[in-house]
Amino acid sequence: MAHIEVKEGVPGIRSLFQFSPETGKPLCELAEVLLRGPSPLSSAERELIAAYVSNRNDCMFCMNSHAAAARFLFDERKQVVDELLKDQTADSLSPKMRALLWIAAKVQGSGKYVTPNDIENARKAGANDTDIHDTVLIAASFSMFNRYVDGLASFTPANEEDYLEMGKRMGQKGYHI
Amino acid sequence: MAHIEVKEGVPGIRSLFQFSPETGKPLCELAEVLLRGPSPLSSAERELIAAYVSNRNDCMFCMNSHAAAARFLFDERKQVVDELLKDQTADSLSPKMRALLWIAAKVQGSGKYVTPNDIENARKAGANDTDIHDTVLIAASFSMFNRYVDGLASFTPANEEDYLEMGKRMGQKGYHI
């Protein structure tokens, strides 16, 4: 049961958006622009970073829902999502994505863990300033979303199947309150 | 020097908002509604939670700027800010604020660290659902802001005096892009 009185059965962060629509609005807008707005990274790649950070934070709701969105968007390449979440790396990802995921993992621990060498490696693999910016902000924002969902113990559906429809909706329609 | 090319000398998160105004907009709106919108917690108390979490994350820019805003807003009681940041607790704070800061410290580590007992203690000290919600979301969002600022190594003014004017502006005018 959630730590505060939210509507029964509404999963994860949606129940918190209903409790506090004033903060839900900018949080949805942030997710929409960050995961689906203009970026050199595809939405599939950005959902993958979100799922990866949520996995490292052990946030089941965010991990399952964003992994489902990433699987939907990667479509025929969807096995890369499970490969990454299982092994924490994925040979079928580009060197650029692997270097960016390394930075995302650093940010998940602390922003201070990112070194000039990490940035240099990402640049050598083809990342530009916007790739690096977007990766750091996705990792930082999921360090927030994960803590918001788990810090209030919001309802987390238990079965992976529960997230299939959610992932499809997120991948198609995105984030709106 | 920042990890990406931002305007020289623009401090902390403001240089990142200039780099990416699309994400800066919802981030500013979140800070404005969360720290200054309707809440049972005063803006001084909310800035204090922000400074406390930033201190625990060792994020000098966010800690110094939000501590300065909290000092400005606490006015004659401003010594409570330094007491808290130095000792990690403050006898002159209300039992409710102390119980909420305990929850904020848990969230800074992980949302999963918050126990039903922590929530019960806050309720016994007078906290309601909105106090608890706002505390968890402030702690979660500064887990993001701190990682964003430090993950991109944005410029951090070194002297406490540099933050005096910033804190006054934040306390008076708030957060707008």
Short mmCIF file of C-alpha atoms in Angstrom, two decimals:
data_model
loop_
_atom_site.label_atom_id
_atom_site.label_comp_id
_atom_site.label_asym_id
_atom_site.label_seq_id
_atom_site.Cartn_x
_atom_site.Cartn_y
_atom_site.Cartn_z
CA MET A 1 0.00 0.00 0.00
CA ALA A 2 1.22 3.47 -0.84
CA HIS A 3 2.51 5.69 1.98
CA ILE A 4 -0.11 8.37 1.14
CA GLU A 5 -3.76 8.05 0.14
CA VAL A 6 -3.86 7.61 -3.63
CA LYS A 7 -6.47 5.92 -5.82
CA GLU A 8 -6.35 2.12 -5.42
CA GLY A 9 -5.01 0.14 -8.37
CA VAL A 10 -3.66 3.10 -10.36
CA PRO A 11 -0.10 2.03 -11.11
CA GLY A 12 3.10 3.82 -10.19
CA ILE A 13 3.67 7.43 -11.00
CA ARG A 14 0.19 7.94 -12.50
CA SER A 15 -1.37 7.68 -9.03
CA LEU A 16 1.06 10.39 -7.85
CA PHE A 17 0.18 12.63 -10.82
CA GLN A 18 -3.47 12.30 -9.78
CA PHE A 19 -2.58 13.17 -6.17
CA SER A 20 -0.59 16.24 -7.27
CA PRO A 21 -1.44 17.40 -10.80
CA GLU A 22 0.41 20.70 -10.19
CA THR A 23 3.74 18.85 -10.07
CA GLY A 24 2.53 16.12 -12.44
CA LYS A 25 2.26 18.64 -15.29
CA PRO A 26 5.95 19.70 -15.47
CA LEU A 27 7.05 16.11 -14.72
CA CYS A 28 5.05 14.82 -17.72
CA GLU A 29 6.33 17.63 -19.90
CA LEU A 30 9.90 16.80 -18.90
CA ALA A 31 9.44 13.10 -19.79
CA GLU A 32 7.78 14.01 -23.11
CA VAL A 33 10.47 16.43 -24.31
CA LEU A 34 13.38 14.42 -22.92
CA LEU A 35 12.33 11.00 -24.25
CA ARG A 36 10.40 12.00 -27.37
CA GLY A 37 11.44 15.55 -28.36
CA PRO A 38 14.25 16.43 -30.81
CA SER A 39 17.52 14.62 -29.99
CA PRO A 40 20.31 12.85 -31.88
CA LEU A 41 19.27 9.78 -29.86
CA SER A 42 16.24 7.82 -31.03
CA SER A 43 13.29 7.46 -28.64
CA ALA A 44 14.11 3.74 -28.44
CA GLU A 45 17.65 4.56 -27.28
CA ARG A 46 16.38 7.10 -24.76
CA GLU A 47 13.78 4.69 -23.33
CA LEU A 48 16.61 2.15 -23.06
CA ILE A 49 18.70 4.57 -20.96
CA ALA A 50 15.63 5.21 -18.76
CA ALA A 51 15.06 1.46 -18.26
CA TYR A 52 18.77 0.85 -17.60
CA VAL A 53 19.00 3.54 -14.88
CA SER A 54 15.71 2.34 -13.32
CA ASN A 55 17.08 -1.20 -13.31
CA ARG A 56 20.22 -0.03 -11.51
CA ASN A 57 17.98 1.79 -9.00
CA ASP A 58 15.93 -1.38 -8.58
CA CYS A 59 12.73 0.55 -9.37
CA MET A 60 10.49 -2.20 -10.75
CA PHE A 61 7.69 0.05 -11.99
CA CYS A 62 9.90 2.43 -13.99
CA MET A 63 12.17 -0.37 -15.19
CA ASN A 64 9.34 -2.58 -16.46
CA SER A 65 7.34 0.22 -18.05
CA HIS A 66 10.28 1.90 -19.84
CA ALA A 67 11.73 -1.49 -20.86
CA ALA A 68 8.33 -2.26 -22.42
CA ALA A 69 8.37 1.10 -24.23
CA ALA A 70 11.94 0.43 -25.45
CA ARG A 71 10.97 -3.08 -26.67
CA PHE A 72 7.99 -1.60 -28.55
CA LEU A 73 10.19 1.07 -30.18
CA PHE A 74 13.16 -1.20 -30.97
CA ASP A 75 10.62 -3.55 -32.60
CA GLU A 76 12.64 -6.27 -34.38
CA ARG A 77 15.76 -5.43 -32.34
CA LYS A 78 13.90 -5.65 -29.04
CA GLN A 79 16.15 -8.42 -27.68
CA VAL A 80 18.78 -5.71 -27.05
CA VAL A 81 16.67 -4.47 -24.10
CA ASP A 82 16.73 -7.81 -22.29
CA GLU A 83 20.38 -8.32 -23.14
CA LEU A 84 21.30 -4.98 -21.55
CA LEU A 85 19.13 -5.41 -18.45
CA LYS A 86 20.44 -8.94 -17.88
CA ASP A 87 24.16 -8.37 -18.59
CA GLN A 88 24.51 -4.59 -17.98
CA THR A 89 26.06 -4.36 -21.45
CA ALA A 90 24.96 -5.39 -24.95
CA ASP A 91 27.31 -6.28 -27.80
CA SER A 92 24.69 -5.46 -30.39
CA LEU A 93 24.56 -1.79 -29.27
CA SER A 94 26.75 0.75 -31.06
CA PRO A 95 30.02 1.82 -29.39
CA LYS A 96 28.42 5.27 -28.96
CA MET A 97 25.44 3.85 -27.04
CA ARG A 98 27.73 1.71 -24.89
CA ALA A 99 29.84 4.78 -24.01
CA LEU A 100 26.70 6.78 -23.18
CA LEU A 101 25.28 3.98 -21.02
CA TRP A 102 28.58 3.97 -19.13
CA ILE A 103 28.06 7.69 -18.41
CA ALA A 104 24.42 7.05 -17.42
CA ALA A 105 25.59 4.41 -14.92
CA LYS A 106 28.04 6.91 -13.43
CA VAL A 107 25.30 9.55 -13.09
CA GLN A 108 23.00 7.01 -11.42
CA GLY A 109 25.60 6.78 -8.62
CA SER A 110 26.52 10.47 -8.55
CA GLY A 111 27.08 13.22 -11.10
CA LYS A 112 30.56 13.57 -9.64
CA TYR A 113 31.55 10.10 -10.84
CA VAL A 114 31.60 11.24 -14.50
CA THR A 115 35.22 11.89 -15.55
CA PRO A 116 36.68 13.84 -18.52
CA ASN A 117 37.90 10.45 -19.73
CA ASP A 118 34.33 9.07 -19.83
CA ILE A 119 33.30 12.09 -21.92
CA GLU A 120 36.33 11.74 -24.20
CA ASN A 121 35.52 8.07 -24.82
CA ALA A 122 31.93 8.95 -25.74
CA ARG A 123 33.16 11.64 -28.16
CA LYS A 124 35.61 9.21 -29.78
CA ALA A 125 32.67 6.85 -30.30
CA GLY A 126 30.75 9.61 -32.10
CA ALA A 127 28.75 11.34 -29.34
CA ASN A 128 28.23 15.10 -29.55
CA ASP A 129 27.32 17.63 -26.84
CA THR A 130 23.59 16.97 -27.19
CA ASP A 131 24.01 13.19 -26.94
CA ILE A 132 25.98 13.71 -23.73
CA HIS A 133 23.56 16.32 -22.33
CA ASP A 134 20.50 14.20 -23.03
CA THR A 135 22.10 11.07 -21.56
CA VAL A 136 23.08 12.86 -18.34
CA LEU A 137 19.63 14.44 -17.95
CA ILE A 138 17.79 11.17 -18.64
CA ALA A 139 19.93 9.39 -16.03
CA ALA A 140 19.45 12.28 -13.58
CA SER A 141 15.69 12.52 -14.13
CA PHE A 142 15.19 8.78 -13.62
CA SER A 143 17.15 9.13 -10.39
CA MET A 144 14.20 11.40 -9.50
CA PHE A 145 11.30 9.42 -10.98
CA ASN A 146 12.58 6.20 -9.34
CA ARG A 147 12.82 7.88 -5.92
CA TYR A 148 9.39 9.50 -6.29
CA VAL A 149 7.69 6.19 -7.16
CA ASP A 150 9.48 4.10 -4.52
CA GLY A 151 9.73 6.79 -1.81
CA LEU A 152 5.92 6.89 -1.67
CA ALA A 153 5.60 3.10 -2.19
CA SER A 154 3.18 3.55 -5.08
CA PHE A 155 1.43 0.51 -6.54
CA THR A 156 3.67 -1.66 -8.76
CA PRO A 157 1.98 -4.29 -10.98
CA ALA A 158 3.86 -7.55 -10.50
CA ASN A 159 3.72 -9.26 -13.89
CA GLU A 160 5.71 -8.29 -16.95
CA GLU A 161 2.56 -8.77 -19.08
CA ASP A 162 0.89 -5.91 -17.20
CA TYR A 163 3.44 -3.59 -18.77
CA LEU A 164 2.99 -4.63 -22.42
CA GLU A 165 0.03 -2.34 -23.10
CA MET A 166 1.63 0.42 -21.01
CA GLY A 167 4.86 0.24 -23.04
CA LYS A 168 2.94 0.36 -26.33
CA ARG A 169 0.96 3.41 -25.17
CA MET A 170 4.14 5.17 -23.95
CA GLY A 171 5.93 4.38 -27.22
CA GLN A 172 3.01 5.56 -29.37
CA LYS A 173 1.41 8.40 -27.44
CA GLY A 174 4.05 9.47 -24.93
CA TYR A 175 3.61 11.31 -21.68
CA HIS A 176 0.61 13.51 -20.98
CA ILE A 177 -1.25 14.14 -17.75
CA MET B 1 35.32 23.44 -17.29
CA ALA B 2 31.96 21.95 -18.15
CA HIS B 3 31.84 18.64 -20.04
CA ILE B 4 29.82 20.27 -22.85
CA GLU B 5 30.11 23.69 -24.47
CA VAL B 6 28.08 26.12 -22.41
CA LYS B 7 28.45 29.88 -21.98
CA GLU B 8 31.53 30.72 -19.86
CA GLY B 9 30.86 32.07 -16.37
CA VAL B 10 27.13 31.33 -16.25
CA PRO B 11 26.77 29.42 -13.00
CA GLY B 12 25.41 25.92 -12.46
CA ILE B 13 22.07 24.88 -13.83
CA ARG B 14 21.42 28.22 -15.59
CA SER B 15 24.13 27.41 -18.16
CA LEU B 16 22.38 24.08 -18.81
CA PHE B 17 18.98 25.79 -19.20
CA GLN B 18 20.61 28.01 -21.84
CA PHE B 19 22.07 24.96 -23.59
CA SER B 20 18.70 23.18 -23.59
CA PRO B 21 15.75 25.55 -23.05
CA GLU B 22 13.30 22.79 -24.12
CA THR B 23 14.12 20.79 -20.99
CA GLY B 24 14.89 23.93 -18.96
CA LYS B 25 11.25 25.02 -19.19
CA PRO B 26 9.63 22.04 -17.36
CA LEU B 27 12.59 21.89 -14.94
CA CYS B 28 12.03 25.54 -13.95
CA GLU B 29 8.28 25.00 -13.69
CA LEU B 30 8.86 22.00 -11.44
CA ALA B 31 11.15 24.01 -9.11
CA GLU B 32 8.68 26.92 -9.05
CA VAL B 33 5.58 24.87 -8.16
CA LEU B 34 7.41 22.50 -5.82
CA LEU B 35 9.35 25.11 -3.80
CA ARG B 36 6.98 28.08 -4.07
CA GLY B 37 3.50 26.79 -5.00
CA PRO B 38 0.73 25.87 -2.51
CA SER B 39 1.97 23.50 0.22
CA PRO B 40 1.55 23.07 3.98
CA LEU B 41 5.34 23.61 4.12
CA SER B 42 6.65 27.16 3.94
CA SER B 43 9.01 28.05 1.08
CA ALA B 44 11.75 28.48 3.69
CA GLU B 45 11.18 24.89 4.87
CA ARG B 46 11.14 23.58 1.30
CA GLU B 47 14.35 25.41 0.37
CA LEU B 48 15.87 23.92 3.52
CA ILE B 49 14.99 20.38 2.38
CA ALA B 50 16.51 21.19 -1.05
CA ALA B 51 19.74 22.47 0.54
CA TYR B 52 19.89 19.49 2.92
CA VAL B 53 19.56 16.89 0.14
CA SER B 54 22.08 18.80 -2.03
CA ASN B 55 24.48 18.86 0.92
CA ARG B 56 24.13 15.08 1.32
CA ASN B 57 24.80 14.72 -2.43
CA ASP B 58 27.83 16.98 -2.08
CA CYS B 59 26.51 19.25 -4.85
CA MET B 60 28.12 22.58 -3.96
CA PHE B 61 26.19 24.73 -6.45
CA CYS B 62 22.72 23.52 -5.44
CA MET B 63 23.61 23.39 -1.75
CA ASN B 64 25.02 26.93 -1.62
CA SER B 65 22.28 28.50 -3.72
CA HIS B 66 19.34 26.84 -1.96
CA ALA B 67 20.94 27.39 1.46
CA ALA B 68 21.18 31.08 0.54
CA ALA B 69 17.51 31.10 -0.51
CA ALA B 70 16.55 29.36 2.76
CA ARG B 71 18.57 31.88 4.82
CA PHE B 72 16.85 34.75 3.01
CA LEU B 73 13.40 33.26 3.63
CA PHE B 74 14.02 32.19 7.26
CA ASP B 75 15.23 35.76 7.85
CA GLU B 76 15.73 36.15 11.63
CA ARG B 77 15.79 32.36 12.11
CA LYS B 78 18.42 31.86 9.38
CA GLN B 79 20.93 30.23 11.76
CA VAL B 80 18.80 27.06 11.52
CA VAL B 81 20.15 26.53 7.99
CA ASP B 82 23.79 26.43 9.08
CA GLU B 83 22.91 24.37 12.13
CA LEU B 84 21.25 21.72 9.94
CA LEU B 85 23.96 21.63 7.28
CA LYS B 86 26.70 21.40 9.89
CA ASP B 87 25.12 18.87 12.28
CA GLN B 88 22.60 17.08 9.99
CA THR B 89 19.92 17.89 12.56
CA ALA B 90 18.69 21.09 14.21
CA ASP B 91 17.09 21.30 17.64
CA SER B 92 15.33 24.54 16.79
CA LEU B 93 13.35 22.84 14.00
CA SER B 94 9.88 21.48 14.78
CA PRO B 95 9.50 17.72 15.40
CA LYS B 96 7.50 17.61 12.13
CA MET B 97 10.36 19.15 10.12
CA ARG B 98 12.89 16.82 11.77
CA ALA B 99 10.75 13.78 10.87
CA LEU B 100 10.38 15.04 7.27
CA LEU B 101 14.12 15.67 6.94
CA TRP B 102 14.69 12.09 8.10
CA ILE B 103 12.46 10.91 5.22
CA ALA B 104 14.28 13.26 2.78
CA ALA B 105 17.62 11.72 3.83
CA LYS B 106 16.22 8.24 3.16
CA VAL B 107 14.99 9.28 -0.30
CA GLN B 108 18.40 10.80 -1.10
CA GLY B 109 19.84 7.27 -0.69
CA SER B 110 16.94 5.41 -2.34
CA GLY B 111 13.15 5.66 -2.32
CA LYS B 112 13.15 2.09 -1.05
CA TYR B 113 14.79 3.12 2.23
CA VAL B 114 11.59 4.88 3.42
CA THR B 115 9.74 2.60 5.86
CA PRO B 116 6.13 2.66 7.11
CA ASN B 117 7.65 3.50 10.50
CA ASP B 118 9.32 6.65 9.09
CA ILE B 119 5.92 7.72 7.70
CA GLU B 120 4.15 6.92 10.98
CA ASN B 121 6.67 9.00 12.93
CA ALA B 122 6.12 11.96 10.60
CA ARG B 123 2.34 11.65 11.00
CA LYS B 124 2.64 11.51 14.80
CA ALA B 125 4.66 14.73 14.58
CA GLY B 126 1.83 16.39 12.63
CA ALA B 127 2.67 15.72 8.96
CA ASN B 128 -0.17 15.08 6.52
CA ASP B 129 -0.17 13.38 3.10
CA THR B 130 0.81 16.59 1.30
CA ASP B 131 3.72 17.29 3.67
CA ILE B 132 4.99 13.76 3.00
CA HIS B 133 4.39 13.95 -0.76
CA ASP B 134 6.13 17.30 -1.11
CA THR B 135 9.09 16.20 1.00
CA VAL B 136 9.61 13.02 -1.03
CA LEU B 137 9.33 14.88 -4.34
CA ILE B 138 11.70 17.67 -3.25
CA ALA B 139 14.28 15.08 -2.15
CA ALA B 140 13.77 13.11 -5.38
CA SER B 141 13.97 16.17 -7.63
CA PHE B 142 17.19 17.40 -6.02
CA SER B 143 18.59 13.92 -6.58
CA MET B 144 18.03 14.90 -10.22
CA PHE B 145 19.13 18.56 -10.17
CA ASN B 146 22.33 17.63 -8.29
CA ARG B 147 23.21 14.91 -10.83
CA TYR B 148 22.42 17.20 -13.76
CA VAL B 149 24.67 20.00 -12.47
CA ASP B 150 27.56 17.74 -11.42
CA GLY B 151 27.22 15.14 -14.20
CA LEU B 152 27.98 17.88 -16.74
CA ALA B 153 30.54 19.59 -14.47
CA SER B 154 28.81 22.95 -14.83
CA PHE B 155 30.53 26.06 -13.41
CA THR B 156 30.28 26.36 -9.60
CA PRO B 157 31.18 29.73 -8.01
CA ALA B 158 33.55 29.02 -5.14
CA ASN B 159 32.72 31.66 -2.52
CA GLU B 160 29.67 31.68 -0.31
CA GLU B 161 29.29 35.43 -0.96
CA ASP B 162 28.68 34.70 -4.64
CA TYR B 163 25.44 33.01 -3.61
CA LEU B 164 24.00 35.82 -1.45
CA GLU B 165 22.41 37.72 -4.34
CA MET B 166 21.37 34.44 -6.00
CA GLY B 167 19.58 33.28 -2.83
CA LYS B 168 17.78 36.61 -2.46
CA ARG B 169 16.60 36.46 -6.10
CA MET B 170 15.46 32.83 -5.72
CA GLY B 171 13.62 33.68 -2.49
CA GLN B 172 11.94 36.77 -3.96
CA LYS B 173 11.36 35.94 -7.62
CA GLY B 174 11.63 32.18 -7.83
CA TYR B 175 12.41 30.01 -10.82
CA HIS B 176 11.78 31.18 -14.36
CA ILE B 177 13.69 30.48 -17.53
#
